[in-house]
Short mmCIF file of C-alpha atoms in Angstrom, two decimals:
data_model
loop_
_atom_site.label_atom_id
_atom_site.label_comp_id
_atom_site.label_asym_id
_atom_site.label_seq_id
_atom_site.Cartn_x
_atom_site.Cartn_y
_atom_site.Cartn_z
CA MET A 34 -24.42 -31.14 3.34
CA THR A 35 -23.07 -31.12 7.53
CA ARG A 36 -23.41 -28.48 9.99
CA GLU A 37 -19.84 -28.53 9.96
CA HIS A 38 -19.71 -27.29 5.75
CA GLU A 39 -22.24 -24.54 6.94
CA PRO A 40 -20.43 -21.71 8.32
CA PRO A 41 -23.15 -19.46 10.59
CA VAL A 42 -22.19 -16.09 9.58
CA ALA A 43 -21.96 -15.04 13.14
CA MET A 44 -19.08 -17.03 13.10
CA ILE A 45 -17.43 -15.38 9.63
CA ASP A 46 -18.07 -12.03 11.40
CA ARG A 47 -16.20 -12.81 14.72
CA VAL A 48 -13.54 -13.48 13.09
CA ALA A 49 -13.62 -10.10 10.79
CA SER A 50 -15.36 -8.32 13.78
CA LEU A 51 -11.84 -9.09 16.03
CA LEU A 52 -9.14 -8.08 12.77
CA GLN A 53 -11.51 -5.09 12.51
CA VAL A 54 -10.83 -3.28 16.10
CA PHE A 55 -7.30 -2.87 14.83
CA ASP A 56 -8.56 -0.46 12.55
CA GLY A 57 -6.62 3.17 13.69
CA HIS A 58 -5.02 0.74 16.22
CA ASP A 59 -1.22 -0.53 15.79
CA ARG A 60 -1.37 -2.76 18.91
CA LEU A 61 -3.92 -4.02 21.22
CA THR A 62 -3.42 -6.53 24.08
CA LEU A 63 -5.75 -9.32 24.50
CA ALA A 64 -8.52 -7.77 27.00
CA GLN A 65 -8.43 -4.75 24.50
CA ILE A 66 -9.24 -7.13 21.54
CA SER A 67 -12.40 -8.92 23.50
CA ARG A 68 -13.29 -6.03 24.48
CA ARG A 69 -13.86 -4.29 21.14
CA ALA A 70 -14.83 -7.31 19.21
CA GLY A 71 -17.21 -8.01 21.83
CA LEU A 72 -15.94 -11.50 21.93
CA PRO A 73 -15.36 -13.34 25.80
CA ARG A 74 -11.64 -13.69 25.96
CA SER A 75 -11.31 -16.72 25.08
CA SER A 76 -12.97 -17.34 22.86
CA ALA A 77 -11.02 -13.75 20.39
CA HIS A 78 -7.23 -16.11 21.89
CA ARG A 79 -8.49 -19.01 20.28
CA ILE A 80 -9.01 -16.82 17.15
CA LEU A 81 -5.67 -14.51 17.43
CA GLN A 82 -4.10 -17.90 17.90
CA ARG A 83 -5.05 -19.33 14.51
CA LEU A 84 -4.69 -15.63 12.75
CA VAL A 85 -1.15 -15.83 13.75
CA GLU A 86 -0.41 -19.14 12.46
CA LEU A 87 -2.17 -18.27 9.27
CA GLY A 88 0.28 -14.74 9.32
CA TRP A 89 -2.78 -12.89 9.40
CA VAL A 90 -2.20 -11.21 13.22
CA GLU A 91 1.21 -10.78 14.97
CA ARG A 92 1.93 -11.07 18.52
CA ARG A 93 4.34 -8.82 20.61
CA GLY A 94 4.79 -9.85 24.04
CA PHE A 95 1.76 -9.42 24.95
CA GLU A 96 0.53 -7.83 22.07
CA TYR A 97 -1.37 -8.01 18.89
CA GLY A 98 -1.49 -6.42 15.43
CA LEU A 99 -2.26 -7.30 12.15
CA GLY A 100 0.35 -9.21 10.16
CA ILE A 101 2.46 -8.11 7.05
CA ARG A 102 0.33 -11.04 5.23
CA MET A 103 -3.20 -8.68 5.78
CA PHE A 104 -0.62 -6.16 3.75
CA GLU A 105 -0.07 -8.20 0.61
CA LEU A 106 -3.07 -9.49 -0.05
CA GLY A 107 -4.33 -5.96 0.60
CA SER A 108 -1.38 -4.01 -1.91
CA GLN A 109 -3.15 -6.49 -4.13
CA VAL A 110 -6.65 -5.11 -4.24
CA VAL A 111 -5.54 -1.67 -5.52
CA ARG A 112 -1.94 -2.86 -7.77
CA ARG A 113 -5.01 -5.41 -9.84
CA ASP A 114 -7.04 -2.18 -10.33
CA GLY A 115 -6.51 -1.41 -14.03
CA VAL A 116 -6.79 2.20 -14.00
CA HIS A 117 -4.35 2.34 -11.01
CA GLN A 118 -2.22 -0.12 -13.77
CA ALA A 119 -2.55 3.31 -16.25
CA ALA A 120 -2.20 5.61 -13.24
CA LEU A 121 1.25 5.24 -11.80
CA PRO A 122 3.41 6.12 -14.71
CA TYR A 123 0.73 9.22 -15.13
CA MET A 124 1.16 9.62 -11.71
CA HIS A 125 5.00 9.71 -11.01
CA ALA A 126 5.14 11.91 -14.26
CA LEU A 127 2.41 14.41 -12.67
CA HIS A 128 5.02 14.89 -9.94
CA ARG A 129 8.56 15.40 -11.39
CA SER A 130 7.05 18.15 -13.92
CA THR A 131 4.61 19.74 -11.06
CA GLY A 132 6.57 18.94 -7.62
CA LEU A 133 3.40 18.58 -5.93
CA THR A 134 1.85 15.52 -4.40
CA VAL A 135 -0.41 13.39 -6.52
CA HIS A 136 -3.23 11.30 -4.99
CA LEU A 137 -5.58 8.84 -6.64
CA SER A 138 -7.74 8.23 -4.40
CA ALA A 139 -11.94 7.07 -4.33
CA LEU A 140 -15.12 6.86 -2.86
CA VAL A 141 -15.93 4.80 0.00
CA SER A 142 -18.74 6.14 2.51
CA GLY A 143 -18.72 9.61 2.33
CA ASP A 144 -14.61 9.30 2.37
CA VAL A 145 -12.22 9.35 -0.52
CA LEU A 146 -9.26 6.78 0.63
CA HIS A 147 -6.21 7.35 -1.42
CA LEU A 148 -5.50 4.26 -3.20
CA GLU A 149 -1.81 5.71 -4.67
CA ARG A 150 0.05 8.26 -3.51
CA VAL A 151 3.30 10.14 -5.55
CA GLY A 152 4.87 12.89 -3.30
CA GLY A 153 6.54 13.46 0.09
CA TRP A 154 4.53 16.02 1.10
CA PRO A 155 2.81 16.75 3.27
CA GLU A 156 4.87 14.77 5.60
CA LYS A 157 2.97 15.36 9.07
CA GLY A 158 -0.24 15.20 7.45
CA GLU A 159 -1.79 11.47 8.59
CA SER A 160 -5.17 11.71 5.93
CA TRP A 161 -2.76 12.48 2.58
CA ARG A 162 -1.43 8.58 3.70
CA LEU A 163 -2.15 5.73 1.68
CA GLY A 164 -4.32 3.89 3.31
CA ALA A 165 -5.54 6.47 4.47
CA ARG A 166 -9.37 9.05 5.04
CA GLN A 167 -11.15 12.00 3.94
CA PRO A 168 -13.60 13.44 4.92
CA ALA A 169 -15.34 13.36 0.96
CA VAL A 170 -17.42 16.80 1.19
CA HIS A 171 -14.01 18.61 2.22
CA SER A 172 -12.26 16.75 -0.45
CA ALA A 173 -11.22 17.93 -3.74
CA ALA A 174 -11.25 14.50 -5.19
CA GLY A 175 -14.83 14.10 -2.98
CA LEU A 176 -15.70 16.53 -4.35
CA ALA A 177 -14.84 15.59 -7.87
CA LEU A 178 -16.39 11.91 -7.49
CA LEU A 179 -19.69 13.24 -6.32
CA ALA A 180 -20.07 16.12 -8.93
CA GLN A 181 -20.29 12.86 -11.11
CA LEU A 182 -23.24 11.05 -9.20
CA ASP A 183 -27.06 12.68 -9.12
CA GLU A 184 -27.97 13.74 -5.27
CA GLY A 185 -29.87 10.75 -4.71
CA ASP A 186 -26.41 8.42 -5.18
CA TRP A 187 -24.33 10.70 -2.48
CA PRO A 188 -23.24 8.76 -0.32
CA VAL A 189 -23.42 11.83 2.58
CA SER A 190 -26.02 13.29 4.28
CA SER A 191 -27.91 15.63 0.69
CA GLY A 192 -29.76 18.30 1.33
CA ASP A 193 -27.49 20.32 2.70
CA GLU A 194 -27.47 23.83 0.65
CA TRP A 195 -23.31 24.26 1.32
CA LEU A 196 -22.64 21.12 -0.64
CA ARG A 197 -24.99 21.26 -3.16
CA HIS A 198 -23.54 25.06 -4.43
CA GLU A 199 -20.04 23.30 -4.13
CA VAL A 200 -21.15 20.44 -6.51
CA GLU A 201 -22.40 23.06 -9.00
CA ARG A 202 -18.90 24.93 -8.93
CA VAL A 203 -17.01 21.90 -9.98
CA ARG A 204 -19.71 21.23 -12.58
CA ASP A 205 -19.06 24.65 -13.48
CA ARG A 206 -15.34 23.72 -13.92
CA ASP A 207 -16.31 21.03 -16.69
CA GLY A 208 -15.87 18.09 -13.47
CA VAL A 209 -12.37 19.78 -11.74
CA ALA A 210 -12.54 20.61 -7.84
CA ILE A 211 -10.71 22.90 -5.53
CA ASP A 212 -10.61 22.51 -2.11
CA LEU A 213 -9.13 26.11 -0.49
CA GLU A 214 -7.96 24.42 2.74
CA GLY A 215 -10.80 22.83 4.03
CA CYS A 216 -9.25 19.60 4.24
CA SER A 217 -6.53 20.71 5.29
CA VAL A 218 -4.72 23.91 6.42
CA GLY A 219 -1.90 24.56 5.02
CA VAL A 220 -2.78 22.48 1.71
CA THR A 221 -4.88 23.52 -1.18
CA ALA A 222 -5.71 20.49 -3.48
CA VAL A 223 -7.40 20.34 -7.21
CA ALA A 224 -9.09 17.23 -8.73
CA ALA A 225 -10.10 15.31 -11.28
CA PRO A 226 -12.13 12.69 -12.38
CA VAL A 227 -10.47 9.96 -14.56
CA GLY A 228 -13.17 8.97 -16.80
CA PRO A 229 -16.80 8.58 -16.40
CA CYS A 230 -18.74 7.09 -13.37
CA GLU A 231 -19.58 3.32 -14.30
CA GLY A 232 -21.09 2.06 -10.90
CA GLY A 233 -17.92 0.10 -9.54
CA LEU A 234 -14.87 1.79 -8.03
CA SER A 235 -14.21 5.48 -9.47
CA ALA A 236 -11.33 6.89 -9.03
CA ALA A 237 -9.83 11.02 -8.65
CA LEU A 238 -6.64 12.39 -9.50
CA SER A 239 -5.62 15.71 -6.99
CA LEU A 240 -2.83 17.16 -6.50
CA CYS A 241 -2.15 19.17 -3.71
CA GLY A 242 0.70 21.74 -2.25
CA PRO A 243 1.61 24.11 0.01
CA ALA A 244 -1.94 27.26 0.07
CA GLY A 245 -0.87 30.16 -0.43
CA SER A 246 1.96 28.87 -3.37
CA MET A 247 0.38 26.77 -5.33
CA PRO A 248 -0.03 27.91 -8.67
CA VAL A 249 -4.10 26.70 -8.93
CA GLY A 250 -4.49 27.78 -12.56
CA ARG A 251 -1.88 25.97 -13.86
CA ALA A 252 -2.63 22.48 -10.75
CA VAL A 253 -5.86 22.37 -12.88
CA ALA A 254 -4.73 22.32 -15.98
CA ALA A 255 -1.92 19.36 -15.09
CA VAL A 256 -4.97 17.81 -13.89
CA ARG A 257 -7.15 17.68 -15.73
CA ARG A 258 -4.83 16.33 -18.49
CA ALA A 259 -3.77 13.84 -16.61
CA ALA A 260 -7.01 12.11 -15.34
CA ALA A 261 -8.20 12.41 -19.21
CA ASP A 262 -4.58 10.73 -20.17
CA ILE A 263 -5.02 7.53 -17.86
CA TRP A 264 -8.69 7.40 -18.56
CA TYR A 265 -7.69 6.53 -22.30
CA ALA A 266 -4.75 4.64 -21.55
CA ALA A 267 -7.00 2.91 -18.94
CA SER A 268 -10.09 2.14 -21.61
CA GLY A 269 -7.35 1.67 -24.32
CA VAL A 270 -9.02 4.07 -26.41
CA THR A 271 -7.04 5.89 -28.93
CA ARG A 272 -6.85 9.80 -29.41
CA LEU A 273 -9.42 11.25 -31.71
CA HIS A 274 -8.81 14.43 -33.49
CA GLY A 275 -4.94 13.54 -34.33
CA ARG A 276 -3.69 14.16 -30.80
CA GLN A 277 -0.15 13.20 -30.50
CA ILE A 278 -0.01 10.85 -26.66
CA ARG A 279 2.50 12.96 -24.70
CA ARG A 280 5.33 11.21 -24.04
CA VAL A 281 5.01 10.70 -20.16
CA HIS A 282 8.90 10.12 -19.30
CA ALA A 283 10.16 12.54 -21.16
CA ALA A 284 11.52 15.42 -18.89
CA ALA A 285 9.62 17.69 -18.32
CA PRO A 286 10.39 21.41 -17.53
CA ALA A 287 9.35 22.40 -14.13
CA VAL A 288 5.90 23.95 -14.45
CA LEU A 289 4.93 24.31 -11.15
CA ALA A 290 7.24 25.78 -8.02
CA HIS A 291 6.26 23.89 -4.88
CA GLY A 292 6.65 26.66 -2.77
CA MET B 281 -19.21 -21.20 27.27
CA THR B 282 -21.05 -21.81 25.14
CA ARG B 283 -20.35 -23.93 21.83
CA GLU B 284 -21.13 -21.20 19.35
CA HIS B 285 -18.31 -18.89 21.48
CA GLU B 286 -15.74 -22.07 20.76
CA PRO B 287 -14.72 -20.73 16.89
CA PRO B 288 -13.27 -24.33 15.93
CA VAL B 289 -10.39 -23.91 13.78
CA ALA B 290 -11.56 -25.57 10.86
CA MET B 291 -13.82 -22.49 10.73
CA ILE B 292 -11.24 -19.78 10.88
CA ASP B 293 -9.41 -21.91 8.31
CA ARG B 294 -12.02 -22.14 5.59
CA VAL B 295 -12.99 -17.73 5.61
CA ALA B 296 -8.86 -17.37 5.53
CA SER B 297 -8.78 -20.14 3.18
CA LEU B 298 -11.01 -18.07 1.41
CA LEU B 299 -9.46 -15.22 1.36
CA GLN B 300 -6.24 -16.44 0.25
CA VAL B 301 -7.24 -18.13 -2.73
CA PHE B 302 -6.99 -14.13 -4.36
CA ASP B 303 -3.67 -14.19 -3.91
CA GLY B 304 -2.07 -13.18 -7.67
CA HIS B 305 -5.27 -13.30 -8.47
CA ASP B 306 -8.05 -9.83 -9.35
CA ARG B 307 -11.24 -11.23 -9.78
CA LEU B 308 -12.10 -15.06 -9.69
CA THR B 309 -15.73 -16.62 -10.32
CA LEU B 310 -17.54 -19.15 -7.21
CA ALA B 311 -16.59 -22.30 -8.60
CA GLN B 312 -13.15 -21.53 -9.00
CA ILE B 313 -13.19 -19.84 -4.97
CA SER B 314 -14.42 -22.95 -4.36
CA ARG B 315 -11.89 -25.29 -5.86
CA ARG B 316 -9.19 -23.42 -4.69
CA ALA B 317 -10.33 -23.18 -1.74
CA GLY B 318 -11.37 -26.63 -1.34
CA LEU B 319 -14.77 -26.39 0.09
CA PRO B 320 -17.99 -26.79 -0.87
CA ARG B 321 -19.33 -24.96 -3.07
CA SER B 322 -23.16 -23.27 -1.16
CA SER B 323 -20.01 -23.15 2.13
CA ALA B 324 -18.22 -20.57 -0.72
CA HIS B 325 -20.88 -19.20 -1.22
CA ARG B 326 -22.03 -18.65 1.62
CA ILE B 327 -19.41 -16.64 3.86
CA LEU B 328 -18.70 -15.10 0.43
CA GLN B 329 -21.64 -13.16 0.91
CA ARG B 330 -20.44 -12.36 4.19
CA LEU B 331 -17.85 -10.75 3.55
CA VAL B 332 -19.15 -9.23 0.47
CA GLU B 333 -21.53 -7.53 2.73
CA LEU B 334 -18.44 -6.37 5.15
CA GLY B 335 -16.08 -5.43 2.43
CA TRP B 336 -13.80 -7.60 2.84
CA VAL B 337 -14.61 -9.21 -1.10
CA GLU B 338 -16.71 -7.39 -4.04
CA ARG B 339 -19.02 -8.94 -6.54
CA ARG B 340 -19.10 -7.53 -9.79
CA GLY B 341 -21.15 -9.74 -12.20
CA PHE B 342 -20.19 -13.26 -11.86
CA GLU B 343 -17.11 -12.77 -9.92
CA TYR B 344 -15.28 -11.86 -7.10
CA GLY B 345 -12.50 -10.30 -5.88
CA LEU B 346 -11.42 -8.33 -2.92
CA GLY B 347 -12.42 -5.48 -1.33
CA ILE B 348 -11.07 -1.96 -0.49
CA ARG B 349 -12.06 -3.12 3.55
CA MET B 350 -9.05 -5.18 2.33
CA PHE B 351 -6.74 -2.87 0.79
CA GLU B 352 -7.83 0.38 3.32
CA LEU B 353 -6.76 -2.15 7.09
CA GLY B 354 -3.75 -4.02 5.27
CA SER B 355 -2.02 -0.44 4.59
CA GLN B 356 -2.07 -0.02 8.32
CA VAL B 357 0.18 -2.72 8.78
CA VAL B 358 2.81 -0.64 7.31
CA ARG B 359 2.05 3.01 7.93
CA ARG B 360 1.81 2.59 11.55
CA ASP B 361 5.34 0.88 11.99
CA GLY B 362 8.06 2.54 13.81
CA VAL B 363 10.57 2.59 11.28
CA HIS B 364 8.48 2.87 7.64
CA GLN B 365 7.33 6.02 9.09
CA ALA B 366 10.93 7.20 10.21
CA ALA B 367 12.39 6.05 6.42
CA LEU B 368 9.68 7.64 4.10
CA PRO B 369 11.14 11.28 4.41
CA TYR B 370 14.75 9.65 4.03
CA MET B 371 13.18 7.35 1.11
CA HIS B 372 12.53 10.73 -0.93
CA ALA B 373 15.25 12.68 -0.06
CA LEU B 374 17.21 9.76 -1.62
CA HIS B 375 14.98 9.20 -4.36
CA ARG B 376 14.98 13.18 -5.09
CA SER B 377 18.88 13.49 -4.33
CA THR B 378 19.43 9.95 -6.80
CA GLY B 379 16.32 9.92 -9.32
CA LEU B 380 16.94 5.79 -8.37
CA THR B 381 13.83 3.64 -7.09
CA VAL B 382 13.90 3.39 -3.32
CA HIS B 383 13.02 0.81 -1.24
CA LEU B 384 11.48 -0.84 2.04
CA SER B 385 11.95 -4.32 1.97
CA ALA B 386 11.20 -7.41 5.09
CA LEU B 387 12.30 -10.78 4.91
CA VAL B 388 9.26 -13.41 4.81
CA SER B 389 10.05 -16.69 4.73
CA GLY B 390 13.13 -17.27 2.27
CA ASP B 391 11.50 -13.95 -0.13
CA VAL B 392 11.74 -9.68 0.62
CA LEU B 393 8.37 -8.43 0.28
CA HIS B 394 8.27 -4.57 -0.73
CA LEU B 395 6.92 -2.37 1.99
CA GLU B 396 7.26 0.87 0.57
CA ARG B 397 8.50 1.76 -2.25
CA VAL B 398 9.84 5.98 -4.00
CA GLY B 399 10.47 5.52 -7.49
CA GLY B 400 8.84 4.67 -10.73
CA TRP B 401 11.26 3.06 -12.68
CA PRO B 402 11.09 0.37 -13.78
CA GLU B 403 7.88 0.98 -14.73
CA LYS B 404 6.35 -2.35 -15.91
CA GLY B 405 8.62 -4.77 -13.25
CA GLU B 406 5.63 -6.43 -11.38
CA SER B 407 8.33 -7.98 -9.00
CA TRP B 408 9.22 -4.55 -8.15
CA ARG B 409 5.95 -3.40 -7.15
CA LEU B 410 4.54 -2.03 -3.56
CA GLY B 411 3.31 -4.94 -1.79
CA ALA B 412 5.44 -7.73 -4.45
CA ARG B 413 8.05 -10.43 -3.12
CA GLN B 414 11.00 -11.49 -4.70
CA PRO B 415 13.53 -13.96 -3.38
CA ALA B 416 16.22 -13.23 -1.32
CA VAL B 417 18.52 -14.69 -2.22
CA HIS B 418 18.64 -12.90 -5.75
CA SER B 419 17.71 -10.19 -4.40
CA ALA B 420 19.92 -7.16 -3.14
CA ALA B 421 17.67 -6.28 0.04
CA GLY B 422 17.37 -10.19 1.00
CA LEU B 423 21.41 -10.88 0.66
CA ALA B 424 21.18 -8.13 3.14
CA LEU B 425 19.29 -9.04 5.44
CA LEU B 426 20.14 -12.87 5.06
CA ALA B 427 23.30 -11.12 6.36
CA GLN B 428 22.76 -10.18 9.46
CA LEU B 429 21.20 -13.56 10.85
CA ASP B 430 22.92 -16.37 11.02
CA GLU B 431 22.76 -19.16 8.85
CA GLY B 432 21.23 -22.05 10.87
CA ASP B 433 18.46 -19.05 10.83
CA TRP B 434 18.24 -18.53 7.73
CA PRO B 435 14.58 -19.52 6.21
CA VAL B 436 15.88 -20.83 2.94
CA SER B 437 17.68 -23.40 2.58
CA SER B 438 20.88 -23.12 3.39
CA GLY B 439 24.24 -25.04 2.70
CA ASP B 440 24.03 -23.85 -0.51
CA GLU B 441 28.29 -22.86 -1.11
CA TRP B 442 27.34 -19.74 -3.54
CA LEU B 443 24.30 -18.20 -0.95
CA ARG B 444 27.12 -18.50 1.67
CA HIS B 445 29.70 -16.96 -0.40
CA GLU B 446 27.55 -14.25 -2.09
CA VAL B 447 26.32 -13.52 2.52
CA GLU B 448 30.91 -13.66 2.89
CA ARG B 449 30.85 -10.87 0.09
CA VAL B 450 28.09 -8.59 2.41
CA ARG B 451 29.58 -9.14 5.40
CA ASP B 452 33.33 -7.93 4.00
CA ARG B 453 31.61 -4.73 2.70
CA ASP B 454 30.23 -4.75 5.71
CA GLY B 455 26.16 -4.90 5.52
CA VAL B 456 26.02 -4.11 1.87
CA ALA B 457 24.48 -6.05 -0.87
CA ILE B 458 25.08 -5.59 -4.65
CA ASP B 459 22.64 -7.21 -7.15
CA LEU B 460 23.94 -7.09 -10.58
CA GLU B 461 20.71 -8.18 -12.46
CA GLY B 462 20.13 -11.15 -10.48
CA CYS B 463 16.74 -10.57 -9.93
CA SER B 464 15.75 -8.51 -13.23
CA VAL B 465 17.94 -8.14 -16.27
CA GLY B 466 18.75 -4.72 -16.66
CA VAL B 467 18.36 -3.58 -13.02
CA THR B 468 21.05 -3.35 -10.88
CA ALA B 469 20.64 -3.20 -6.83
CA VAL B 470 22.60 -2.14 -4.25
CA ALA B 471 20.53 -2.63 -0.68
CA ALA B 472 21.72 -1.60 3.56
CA PRO B 473 20.26 -3.28 7.09
CA VAL B 474 17.64 -0.66 8.55
CA GLY B 475 19.74 -1.41 11.97
CA PRO B 476 20.18 -4.59 13.35
CA CYS B 477 17.99 -7.67 13.25
CA GLU B 478 15.86 -7.66 16.78
CA GLY B 479 13.42 -10.98 16.14
CA GLY B 480 10.93 -8.34 15.09
CA LEU B 481 10.50 -7.57 11.19
CA SER B 482 14.17 -6.16 10.75
CA ALA B 483 13.98 -4.23 6.95
CA ALA B 484 16.26 -3.00 4.16
CA LEU B 485 17.02 -0.51 2.20
CA SER B 486 17.38 -0.24 -1.38
CA LEU B 487 18.70 1.63 -4.38
CA CYS B 488 18.01 0.35 -8.45
CA GLY B 489 18.49 1.48 -11.46
CA PRO B 490 19.27 0.67 -15.11
CA ALA B 491 21.80 -1.64 -15.01
CA GLY B 492 25.38 -0.43 -16.64
CA SER B 493 24.58 2.69 -16.13
CA MET B 494 23.97 3.16 -12.43
CA PRO B 495 27.24 4.60 -10.36
CA VAL B 496 27.26 1.37 -8.17
CA GLY B 497 30.22 3.13 -6.24
CA ARG B 498 28.56 6.14 -5.14
CA ALA B 499 24.50 3.93 -4.10
CA VAL B 500 26.54 1.46 -2.35
CA ALA B 501 27.32 5.04 0.05
CA ALA B 502 24.19 6.43 -0.19
CA VAL B 503 22.17 3.46 0.05
CA ARG B 504 24.62 3.05 3.55
CA ARG B 505 23.79 6.38 4.81
CA ALA B 506 20.18 6.55 4.25
CA ALA B 507 19.79 3.28 6.00
CA ALA B 508 22.33 4.20 9.38
CA ASP B 509 19.78 7.60 9.17
CA ILE B 510 16.15 6.16 9.34
CA TRP B 511 17.59 3.92 12.22
CA TYR B 512 19.09 7.03 14.31
CA ALA B 513 15.60 8.65 13.82
CA ALA B 514 13.38 5.47 14.42
CA SER B 515 15.20 4.80 17.14
CA GLY B 516 15.08 8.30 18.38
CA VAL B 517 18.80 7.75 19.34
CA THR B 518 21.67 11.08 19.45
CA ARG B 519 24.25 10.51 17.11
CA LEU B 520 27.28 10.72 18.60
CA HIS B 521 30.81 12.04 17.62
CA GLY B 522 28.81 15.73 16.92
CA ARG B 523 27.97 14.66 13.69
CA GLN B 524 24.83 17.51 12.56
CA ILE B 525 21.98 15.09 11.41
CA ARG B 526 21.27 15.95 7.78
CA ARG B 527 18.62 18.61 6.85
CA VAL B 528 16.68 15.88 5.01
CA HIS B 529 14.58 18.99 2.52
CA ALA B 530 17.37 20.44 1.68
CA ALA B 531 17.63 20.61 -2.11
CA ALA B 532 20.12 18.23 -2.98
CA PRO B 533 22.57 17.73 -5.70
CA ALA B 534 21.39 14.98 -8.17
CA VAL B 535 25.26 12.72 -7.74
CA LEU B 536 23.52 10.08 -9.54
CA ALA B 537 22.45 10.19 -13.44
CA HIS B 538 19.94 7.35 -13.85
CA GLY B 539 20.35 6.27 -17.19
#
């Protein structure tokens, strides 16, 4: 094994830190990139040049941004996930029948990250977009996922009386969390976990709609049922007790109005 | 400048080639990864370990896959794009009014890559998913984008009489392309380019629905109008000739039936 074949950790970190400076930034100049990544300008330039050739970064004039290859690879992370694949048709059916926006989200170090979204509302809310994050403790999806974990496993600072109380309410509601504008003013959301937490990424299904006009009780029932259906579909478990799997493609009547 | 600050191109390529082996693969073992990336096992293992720590790769048992961080960064590439931001509300409105699935796609070296999708149909077609690719010459979106370029700039082997003929038909149709099951059996698609091609990523808007029952003429009119609306919205251009910008949130009547 030659020295050349032993990549120094520092080198991997340089490439990674360079890509990560684009988190939250569309376009950056070489000077901004080298400063943010803490790399000498010549070093940053050299890595960038190669990443541009590989399609990971793209250059427009004097600015750089992440390239389309990054989007393509990244989208596979979610697209090839079993729960995500099982969830898609149920999410579309739920959106059609309720008119509300449906999210599938995972807990990622103190936040929920939206892995999928079906529906256009809220149009302006950046934190509700696909790939965006919301603080777990303020979102319905986050509270539904925290309630599945022991307090010691919470990826957020525990010991907070308010949070413990919120999580207890979720558990009393059989796992369903309700967010009344805690995450965004004007937005009510309800969430249910998809299956039990099993070490890996566990996901929550949520419905959001305009605060005030969203029929919370019916949304809770709908999200709870869809989350259970997704879990059964994903795990290939046949239902007991002879309950028929509902046809998700049937044009369901709009049971929930959208504002 | 020390040697340490001059990352060898070979080193960047090793990290990149390692991440790229996951293209099309959900989970791979260390042996598979080192073979596909053409890297010694110890080297692959060392890079993987660091990438796992950084969240770019995740490990489950003896297998590795791309991590959620890759999805999160990748999703920003599209989310922060001006045309994509302008397109989203129009895509949702188009889906609501037609019942058809709407894609926003870009030309990427001989293929079209789907940057956004609104609608659940076709449920099983892997190539119609967000982040998936279709051959440009067989897709409506691809033909609409090729028709904007001079033949010498086509990222596909030109000199094909059939392709020239197809592109001529698109130009005769004022830029709108129609794919009658050329991409997928059972799927008809129509596409229009979003604005003129301007060096960067140009995008096409398309509608797809079940072959046979999709009213092609009305779909062509709808996709052409929406593509123009998106372009005006993205470029901030005010319409001339006093034409009112249509309110995209108005509940439009279903002008196109979905099978």
